[in-house]
Coordinates of C-alpha atoms and ligand atoms in Angstrom, one line a residue:
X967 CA 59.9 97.8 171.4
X968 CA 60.7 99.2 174.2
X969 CA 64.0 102.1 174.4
X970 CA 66.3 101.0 177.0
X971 CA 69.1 103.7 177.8
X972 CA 71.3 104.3 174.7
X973 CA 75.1 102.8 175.1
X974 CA 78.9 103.2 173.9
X975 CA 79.7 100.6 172.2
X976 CA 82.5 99.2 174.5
X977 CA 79.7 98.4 176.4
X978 CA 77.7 96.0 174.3
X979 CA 78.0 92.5 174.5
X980 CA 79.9 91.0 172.0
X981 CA 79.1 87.9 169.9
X982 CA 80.5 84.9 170.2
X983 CA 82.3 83.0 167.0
X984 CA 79.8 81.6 165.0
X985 CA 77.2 84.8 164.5
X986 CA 80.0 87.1 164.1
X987 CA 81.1 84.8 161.0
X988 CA 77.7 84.8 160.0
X989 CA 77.5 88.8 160.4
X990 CA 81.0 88.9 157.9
X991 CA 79.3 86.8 155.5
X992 CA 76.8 89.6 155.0
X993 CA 79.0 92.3 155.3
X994 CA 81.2 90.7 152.4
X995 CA 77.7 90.2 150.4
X996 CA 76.9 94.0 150.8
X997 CA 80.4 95.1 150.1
X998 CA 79.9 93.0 146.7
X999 CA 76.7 95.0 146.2
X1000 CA 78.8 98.4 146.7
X1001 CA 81.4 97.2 143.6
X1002 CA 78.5 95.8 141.8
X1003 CA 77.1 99.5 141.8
X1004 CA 80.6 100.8 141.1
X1005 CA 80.2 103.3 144.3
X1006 CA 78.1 104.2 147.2
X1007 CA 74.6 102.1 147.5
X1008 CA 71.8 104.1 149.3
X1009 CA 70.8 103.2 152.9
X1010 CA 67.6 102.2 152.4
X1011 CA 69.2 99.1 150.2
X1012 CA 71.5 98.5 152.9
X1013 CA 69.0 98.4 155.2
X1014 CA 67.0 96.0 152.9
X1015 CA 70.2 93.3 152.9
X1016 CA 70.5 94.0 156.6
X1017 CA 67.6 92.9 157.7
X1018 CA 66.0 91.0 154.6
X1019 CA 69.1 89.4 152.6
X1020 CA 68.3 85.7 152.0
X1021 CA 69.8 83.7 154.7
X1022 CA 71.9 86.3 156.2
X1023 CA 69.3 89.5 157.4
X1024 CA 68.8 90.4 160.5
X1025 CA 64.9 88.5 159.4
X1026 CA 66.1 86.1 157.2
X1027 CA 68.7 84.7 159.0
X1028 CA 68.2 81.9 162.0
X1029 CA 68.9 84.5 165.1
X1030 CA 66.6 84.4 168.5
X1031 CA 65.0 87.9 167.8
X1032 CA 61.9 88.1 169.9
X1033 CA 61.8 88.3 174.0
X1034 CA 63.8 88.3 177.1
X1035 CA 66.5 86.2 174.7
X1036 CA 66.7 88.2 172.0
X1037 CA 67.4 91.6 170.9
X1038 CA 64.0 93.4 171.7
X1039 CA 60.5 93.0 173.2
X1040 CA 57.2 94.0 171.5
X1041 CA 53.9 94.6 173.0
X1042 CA 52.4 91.3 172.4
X1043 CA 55.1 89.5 174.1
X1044 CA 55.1 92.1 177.0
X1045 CA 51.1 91.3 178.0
X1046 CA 48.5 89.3 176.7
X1047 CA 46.5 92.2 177.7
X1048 CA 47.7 94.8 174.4
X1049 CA 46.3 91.8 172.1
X1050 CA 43.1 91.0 174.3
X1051 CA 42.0 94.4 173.5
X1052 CA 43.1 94.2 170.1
X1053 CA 41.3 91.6 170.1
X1054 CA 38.2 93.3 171.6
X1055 CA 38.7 95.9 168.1
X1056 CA 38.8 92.8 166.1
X1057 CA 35.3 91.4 167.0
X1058 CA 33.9 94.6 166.5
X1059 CA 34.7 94.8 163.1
X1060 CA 34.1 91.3 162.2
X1061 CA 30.7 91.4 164.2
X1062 CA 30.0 93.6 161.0
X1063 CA 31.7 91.2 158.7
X1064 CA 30.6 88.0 158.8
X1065 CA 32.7 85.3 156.7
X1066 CA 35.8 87.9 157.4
X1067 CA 39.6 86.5 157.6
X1068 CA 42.5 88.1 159.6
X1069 CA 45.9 88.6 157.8
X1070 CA 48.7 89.7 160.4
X1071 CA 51.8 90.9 159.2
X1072 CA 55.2 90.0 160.3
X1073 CA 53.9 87.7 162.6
X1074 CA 57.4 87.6 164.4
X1075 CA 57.1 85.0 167.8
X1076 CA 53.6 84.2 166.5
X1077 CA 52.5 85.2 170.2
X1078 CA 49.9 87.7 168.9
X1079 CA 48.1 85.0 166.9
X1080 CA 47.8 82.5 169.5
X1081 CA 47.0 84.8 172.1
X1082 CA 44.3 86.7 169.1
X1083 CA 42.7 83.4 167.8
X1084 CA 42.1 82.1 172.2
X1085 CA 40.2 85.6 172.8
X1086 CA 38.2 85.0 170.0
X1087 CA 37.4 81.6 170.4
X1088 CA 36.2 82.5 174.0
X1089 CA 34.2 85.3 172.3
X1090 CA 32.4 83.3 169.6
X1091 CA 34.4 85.1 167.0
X1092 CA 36.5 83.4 165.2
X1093 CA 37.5 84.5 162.1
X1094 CA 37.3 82.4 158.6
X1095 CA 41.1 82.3 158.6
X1096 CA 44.1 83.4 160.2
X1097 CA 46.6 84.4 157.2
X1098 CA 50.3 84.9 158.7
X1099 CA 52.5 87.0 156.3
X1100 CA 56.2 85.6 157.2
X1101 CA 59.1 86.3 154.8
X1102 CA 61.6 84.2 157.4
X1103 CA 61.7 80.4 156.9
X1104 CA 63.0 80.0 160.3
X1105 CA 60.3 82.5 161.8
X1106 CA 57.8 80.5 160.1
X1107 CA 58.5 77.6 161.6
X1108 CA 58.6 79.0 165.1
X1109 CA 55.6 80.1 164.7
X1110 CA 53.8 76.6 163.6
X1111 CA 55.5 75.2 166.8
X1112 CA 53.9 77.7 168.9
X1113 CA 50.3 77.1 167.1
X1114 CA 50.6 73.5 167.3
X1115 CA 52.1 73.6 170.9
X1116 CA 49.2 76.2 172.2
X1117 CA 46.3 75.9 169.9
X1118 CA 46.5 72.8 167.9
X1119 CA 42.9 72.6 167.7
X1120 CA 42.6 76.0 165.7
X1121 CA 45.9 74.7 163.4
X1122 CA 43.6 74.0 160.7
X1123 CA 42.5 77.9 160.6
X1124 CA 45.9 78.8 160.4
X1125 CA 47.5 79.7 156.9
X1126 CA 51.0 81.2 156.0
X1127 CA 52.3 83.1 153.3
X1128 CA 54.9 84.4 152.1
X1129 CA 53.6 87.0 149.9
X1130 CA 50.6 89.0 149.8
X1131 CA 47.1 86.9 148.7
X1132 CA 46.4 86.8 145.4
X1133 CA 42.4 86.7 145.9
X1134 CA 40.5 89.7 146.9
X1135 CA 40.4 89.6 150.7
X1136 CA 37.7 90.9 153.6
X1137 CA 38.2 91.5 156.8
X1138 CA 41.2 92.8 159.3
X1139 CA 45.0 93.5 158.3
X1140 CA 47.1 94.0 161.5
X1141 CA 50.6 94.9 161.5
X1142 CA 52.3 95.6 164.6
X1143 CA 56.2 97.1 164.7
X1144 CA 56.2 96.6 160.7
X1145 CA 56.2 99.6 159.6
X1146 CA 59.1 100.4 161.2
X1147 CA 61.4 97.6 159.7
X1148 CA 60.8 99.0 156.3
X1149 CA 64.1 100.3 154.7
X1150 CA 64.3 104.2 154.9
X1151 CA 66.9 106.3 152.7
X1152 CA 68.7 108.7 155.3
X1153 CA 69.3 112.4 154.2
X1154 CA 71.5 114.9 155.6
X1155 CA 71.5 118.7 155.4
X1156 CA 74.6 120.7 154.7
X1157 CA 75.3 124.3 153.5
X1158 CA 71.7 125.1 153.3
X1159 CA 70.7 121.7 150.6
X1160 CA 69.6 118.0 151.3
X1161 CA 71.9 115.2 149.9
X1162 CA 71.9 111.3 150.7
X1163 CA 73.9 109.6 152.8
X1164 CA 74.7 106.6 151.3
X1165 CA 76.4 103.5 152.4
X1166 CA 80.4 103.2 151.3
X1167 CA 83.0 100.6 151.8
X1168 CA 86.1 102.3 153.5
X1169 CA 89.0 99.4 154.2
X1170 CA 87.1 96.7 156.0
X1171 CA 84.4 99.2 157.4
X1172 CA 81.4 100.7 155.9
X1173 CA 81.1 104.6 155.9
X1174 CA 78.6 107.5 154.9
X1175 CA 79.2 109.2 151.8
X1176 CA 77.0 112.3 150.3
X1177 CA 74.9 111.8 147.3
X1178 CA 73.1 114.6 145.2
X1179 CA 69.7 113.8 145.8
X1180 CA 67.8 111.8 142.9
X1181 CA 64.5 113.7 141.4
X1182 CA 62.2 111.0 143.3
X1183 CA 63.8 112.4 146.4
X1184 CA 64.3 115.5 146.1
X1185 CA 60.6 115.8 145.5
X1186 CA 59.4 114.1 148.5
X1187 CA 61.9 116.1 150.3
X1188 CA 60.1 119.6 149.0
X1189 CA 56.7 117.9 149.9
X1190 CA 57.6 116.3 153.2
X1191 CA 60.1 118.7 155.0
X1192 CA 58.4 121.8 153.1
X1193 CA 59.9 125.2 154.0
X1194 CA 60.5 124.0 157.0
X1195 CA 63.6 122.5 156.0
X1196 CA 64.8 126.6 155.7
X1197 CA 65.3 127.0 159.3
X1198 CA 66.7 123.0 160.1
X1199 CA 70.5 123.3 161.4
X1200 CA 73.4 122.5 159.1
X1201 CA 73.9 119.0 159.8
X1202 CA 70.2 117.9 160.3
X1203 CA 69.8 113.7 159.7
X1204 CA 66.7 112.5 158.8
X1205 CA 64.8 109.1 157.0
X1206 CA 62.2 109.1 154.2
X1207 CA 60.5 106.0 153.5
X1208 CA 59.2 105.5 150.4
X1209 CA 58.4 101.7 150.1
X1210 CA 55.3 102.5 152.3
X1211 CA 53.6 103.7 148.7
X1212 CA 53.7 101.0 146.3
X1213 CA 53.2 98.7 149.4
X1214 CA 49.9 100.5 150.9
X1215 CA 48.7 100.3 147.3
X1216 CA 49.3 96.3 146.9
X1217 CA 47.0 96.4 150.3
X1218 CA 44.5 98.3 149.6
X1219 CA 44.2 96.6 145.4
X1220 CA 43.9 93.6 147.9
X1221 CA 41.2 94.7 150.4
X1222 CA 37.8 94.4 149.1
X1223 CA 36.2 95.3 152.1
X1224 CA 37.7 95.9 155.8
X1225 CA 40.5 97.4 157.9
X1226 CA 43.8 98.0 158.0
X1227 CA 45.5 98.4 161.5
X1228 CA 49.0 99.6 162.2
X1229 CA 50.6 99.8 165.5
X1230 CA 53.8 101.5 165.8
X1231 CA 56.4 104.4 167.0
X1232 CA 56.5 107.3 165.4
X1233 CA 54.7 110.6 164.7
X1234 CA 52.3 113.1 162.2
X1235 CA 54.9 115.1 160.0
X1236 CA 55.2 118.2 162.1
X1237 CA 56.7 116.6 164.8
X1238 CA 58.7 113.7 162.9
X1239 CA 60.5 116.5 160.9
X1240 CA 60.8 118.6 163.4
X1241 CA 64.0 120.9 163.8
X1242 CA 64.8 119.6 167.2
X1243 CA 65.4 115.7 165.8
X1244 CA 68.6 116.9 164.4
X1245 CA 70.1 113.1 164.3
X1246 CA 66.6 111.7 162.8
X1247 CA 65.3 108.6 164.1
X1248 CA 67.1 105.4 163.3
X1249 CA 67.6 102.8 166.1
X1250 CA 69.6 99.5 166.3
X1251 CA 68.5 97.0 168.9
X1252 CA 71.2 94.4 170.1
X1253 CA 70.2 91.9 172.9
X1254 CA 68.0 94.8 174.3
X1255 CA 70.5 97.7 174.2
X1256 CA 69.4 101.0 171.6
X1257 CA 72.4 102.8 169.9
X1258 CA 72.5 104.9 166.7
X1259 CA 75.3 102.7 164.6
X1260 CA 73.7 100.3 161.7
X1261 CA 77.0 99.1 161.1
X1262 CA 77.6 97.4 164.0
X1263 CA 77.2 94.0 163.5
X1264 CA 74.8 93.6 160.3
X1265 CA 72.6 91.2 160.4
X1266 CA 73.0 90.3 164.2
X1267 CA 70.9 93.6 165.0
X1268 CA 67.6 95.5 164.3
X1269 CA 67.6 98.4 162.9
X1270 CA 64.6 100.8 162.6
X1271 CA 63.5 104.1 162.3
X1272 CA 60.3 105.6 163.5
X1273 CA 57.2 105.7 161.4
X1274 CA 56.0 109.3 159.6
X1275 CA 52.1 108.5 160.1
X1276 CA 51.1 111.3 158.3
X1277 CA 53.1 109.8 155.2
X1278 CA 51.0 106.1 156.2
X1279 CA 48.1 108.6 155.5
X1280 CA 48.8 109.7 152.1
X1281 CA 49.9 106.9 150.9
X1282 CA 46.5 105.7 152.1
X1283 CA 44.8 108.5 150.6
X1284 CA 46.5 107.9 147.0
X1285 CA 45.6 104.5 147.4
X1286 CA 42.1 104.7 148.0
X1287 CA 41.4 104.3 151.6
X1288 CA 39.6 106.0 154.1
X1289 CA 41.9 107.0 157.2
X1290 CA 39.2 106.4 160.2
X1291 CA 41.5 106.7 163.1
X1292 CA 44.8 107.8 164.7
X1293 CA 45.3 107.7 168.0
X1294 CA 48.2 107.0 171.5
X1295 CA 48.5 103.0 171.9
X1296 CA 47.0 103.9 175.6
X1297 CA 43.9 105.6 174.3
X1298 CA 43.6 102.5 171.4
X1299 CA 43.4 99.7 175.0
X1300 CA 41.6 102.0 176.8
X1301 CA 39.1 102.3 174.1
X1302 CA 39.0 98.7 173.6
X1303 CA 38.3 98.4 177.8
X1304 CA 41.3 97.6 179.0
X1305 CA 40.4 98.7 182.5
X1306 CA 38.0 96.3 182.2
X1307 CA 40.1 93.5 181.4
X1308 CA 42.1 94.1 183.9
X1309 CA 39.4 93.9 186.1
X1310 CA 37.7 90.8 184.6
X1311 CA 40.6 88.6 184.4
X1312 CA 41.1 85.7 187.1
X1313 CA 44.0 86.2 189.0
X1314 CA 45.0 83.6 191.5
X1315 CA 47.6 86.0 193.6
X1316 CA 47.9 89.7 194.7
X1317 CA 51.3 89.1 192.9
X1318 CA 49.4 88.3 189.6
X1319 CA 47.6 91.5 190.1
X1320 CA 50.7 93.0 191.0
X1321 CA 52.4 91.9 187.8
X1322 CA 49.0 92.7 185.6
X1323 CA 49.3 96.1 186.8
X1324 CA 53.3 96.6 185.9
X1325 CA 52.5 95.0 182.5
X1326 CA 49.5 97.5 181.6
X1327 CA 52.0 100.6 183.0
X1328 CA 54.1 99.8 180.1
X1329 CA 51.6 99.5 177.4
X1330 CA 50.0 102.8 178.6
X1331 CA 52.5 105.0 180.3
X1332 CA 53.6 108.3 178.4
X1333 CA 57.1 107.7 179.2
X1334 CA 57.3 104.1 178.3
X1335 CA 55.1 102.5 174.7
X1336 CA 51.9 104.9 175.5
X1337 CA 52.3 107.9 173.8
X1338 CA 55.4 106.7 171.6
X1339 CA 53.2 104.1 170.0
X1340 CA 50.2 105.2 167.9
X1341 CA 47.7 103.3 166.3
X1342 CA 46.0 104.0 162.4
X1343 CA 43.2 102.7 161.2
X1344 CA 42.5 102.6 157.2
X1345 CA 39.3 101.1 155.4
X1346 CA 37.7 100.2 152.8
X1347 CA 34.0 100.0 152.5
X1348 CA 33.8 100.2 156.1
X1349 CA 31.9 103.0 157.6
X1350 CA 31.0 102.2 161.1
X1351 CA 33.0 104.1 163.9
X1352 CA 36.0 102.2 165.3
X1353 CA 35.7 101.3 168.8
X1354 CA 39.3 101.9 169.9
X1355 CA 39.1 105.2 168.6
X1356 CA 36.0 106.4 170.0
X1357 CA 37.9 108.9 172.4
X1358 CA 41.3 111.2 171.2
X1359 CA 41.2 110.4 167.9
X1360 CA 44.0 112.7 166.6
X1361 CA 43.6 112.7 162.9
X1362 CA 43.5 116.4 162.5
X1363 CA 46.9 115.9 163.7
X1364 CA 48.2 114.1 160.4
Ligands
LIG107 C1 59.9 94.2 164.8 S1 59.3 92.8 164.0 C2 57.7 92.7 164.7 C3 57.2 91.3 164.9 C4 55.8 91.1 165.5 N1 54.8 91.8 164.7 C5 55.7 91.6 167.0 O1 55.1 92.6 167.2 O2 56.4 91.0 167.8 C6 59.0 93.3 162.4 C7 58.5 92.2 161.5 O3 58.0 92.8 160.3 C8 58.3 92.0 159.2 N2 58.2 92.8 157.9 C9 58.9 93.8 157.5 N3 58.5 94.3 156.3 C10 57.5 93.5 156.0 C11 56.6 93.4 154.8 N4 56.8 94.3 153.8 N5 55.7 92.5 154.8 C12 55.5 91.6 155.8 N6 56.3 91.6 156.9 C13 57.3 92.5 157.0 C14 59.7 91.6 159.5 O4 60.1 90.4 158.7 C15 59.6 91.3 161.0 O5 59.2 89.9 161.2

């Protein structure tokens, strides 16, 4: 996604009738939840109903997320270029892999799979089967419009789901901006110890409340923020996810042979926990504004918090794959020739050159998705060097 500048709230637009009754019906399901558990819930659940709760998350629910109507843009939608070189990764590895499938995950506008399944048509490379993990009806159905609209001819390659395969499966998993719509418990420092902040029903509003930390977290917390922590400021905020374990190890049980790709934001632990992020990294996106308050409006907004890649490592490693890559989104197209594309792509008009050129600045500039974003690659049974991280691989960084 792409940060615009951050906003007071008087600022945001307000919705109209109907989504903020939808929006109550949510907030009246989590504040259930909250006397259910006779107390505070964590954040990471709250998140999870948020975003996932059937028929009313942020997800689940029937709300125009993607594009210039919705709440945020990702890269796909930004330039066909990002999934033309992605695309270029993709025939590498199943060059190497004949008979292999593609399973994308969170599939959102389905853009990336139309615009992934043309570029490999027009290479020769089709693979088997194009498996789209969707856990939203409604985005489900979007996307068979879109693949019937664009590529009807390929339809028949297409296959959703809505859980994880049950067979063994070879080939490429690509998820881009999941990671960071995974639910994240939030943590706050005070007096010198870590406690939760969990999520509390005050009046009609929800508030933060302070939990003692549970075993499970304080032990992540000892491994993840280390001695570090000592010197953080009284105050400090920060996320943990957790989910990204058990999940990474359904993956990889499920990958006989192939590679995992993740695009996202975020960073290696050093700089993710780093004293200076004293308000940790949690972001809500509403109709393309970025503010810091996950209880405005639940279920009408995103909400998501940068991605610790050296934790994606681990969790990796524990799981039994090999991490063979880490690297900026800009170095992962520029490995995978996007200056080339750029080049080779028949443009009618200086203005579609003109346009081409804006479009690759945001995919590659520092200040706006290029450094922010980083790509990982994780395999199994897969030994040959990735192209797209062939230069400025930073896994010594993790
Ligand atoms: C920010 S959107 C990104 C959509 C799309 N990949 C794109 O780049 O435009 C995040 C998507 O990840 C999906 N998601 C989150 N957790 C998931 C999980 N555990 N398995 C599959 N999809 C998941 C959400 O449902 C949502 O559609």
């Amino acid at each position: 996604m792409i940060i615009s500048k951050s906003v007071d709230h008087t600022s945001l637009p307000v919705p109209d009738s109907t989504a903020l009754a939808h929006s109550q019906r949510l907030c009246h399901r989590i504040r259930e939840t909250i006397q259910l558990n006779s107390g505070a819930i964590s954040f990471t659940r709250f998140m999870e109903m948020a975003l996932y709760e059937p028929g009313l998350g942020y997800y689940s629910g029937g709300a125009h997320k993607f594009g210039s109507a919705g709440d945020f843009v990702t890269a796909p939608e930004i330039s066909t270029l990002f999934t033309q070189c992605l695309a270029t990764q993709c025939r590498q590895i199943i060059s190497e892999m004949p008979q292999s499938s593609i399973l994308e995950l969170g599939p959102g506008s389905g853009r990336m799979a139309c615009d992934l399944l043309q570029e490999l048509e027009q290479n020769n490379a089709l693979p088997e089967k194009y498996f789209m993990l969707e856990l939203s009806a409604d985005l489900r159905q979007r996307q068979q419009q879109r693949i019937h609209e664009k590529i009807p001819h390929l339809a028949n390659s297409v296959v959703w789901l809505d859980r994880l395969p049950e067979q063994p499966f070879t080939g490429v998993i690509l998820g881009n901006e999941v990671l960071d719509a995974m639910p994240v418990y939030r943590l706050i420092k005070q007096n010198d110890i870590f406690y939760e902040l969990c999520v509390s029903n005050t009046g009609d509003a929800f508030g933060w409340e302070t939990v003692t930390l549970n075993s499970q977290l304080q032990q992540h917390v000892d491994i993840r923020l280390g001695e570090a922590a000592l010197g953080f400021p009284d105050g400090y905020i920060t996320e943990i996810n957790l989910q990204i374990y058990p999940w990474l190890n359904s993956l990889a049980g499920l990958l006989t042979r192939g590679v995992i790709l993740f695009i996202d934001y975020g960073y290696p632990r050093h700089d993710y926990y780093h004293p200076q992020r004293t308000e940790g990294t949690l972001l809500c996106h509403y109709r393309h504004h970025v503010h810091d308050d996950p209880y405005l409006y639940p279920g009408l907004q995103d909400i998501t918090a940068s991605v610790d890649f050296t934790a994606v490592a681990e969790a990796a490693d524990h799981a039994g794959l090999q991490i063979s890559g880490f690297t900026t989104q800009a170095h992962f197209l520029m490995n995978n020739g996007l200056e080339k594309l750029m080049n080779q792509n028949q443009l009618t008009s200086a203005m579609d050159r003109v346009e081409l050129g804006r479009q690759a600045r945001i995919l590659t500039m520092p200040g706006e998705m290029g450094e922010r974003f980083k790509v990982i690659a994780l395999t199994k049974d897969f030994s040959i060097p990735l192209a797209g991280f062939r230069t400025f691989d930073q896994r010594s960084r993790l």
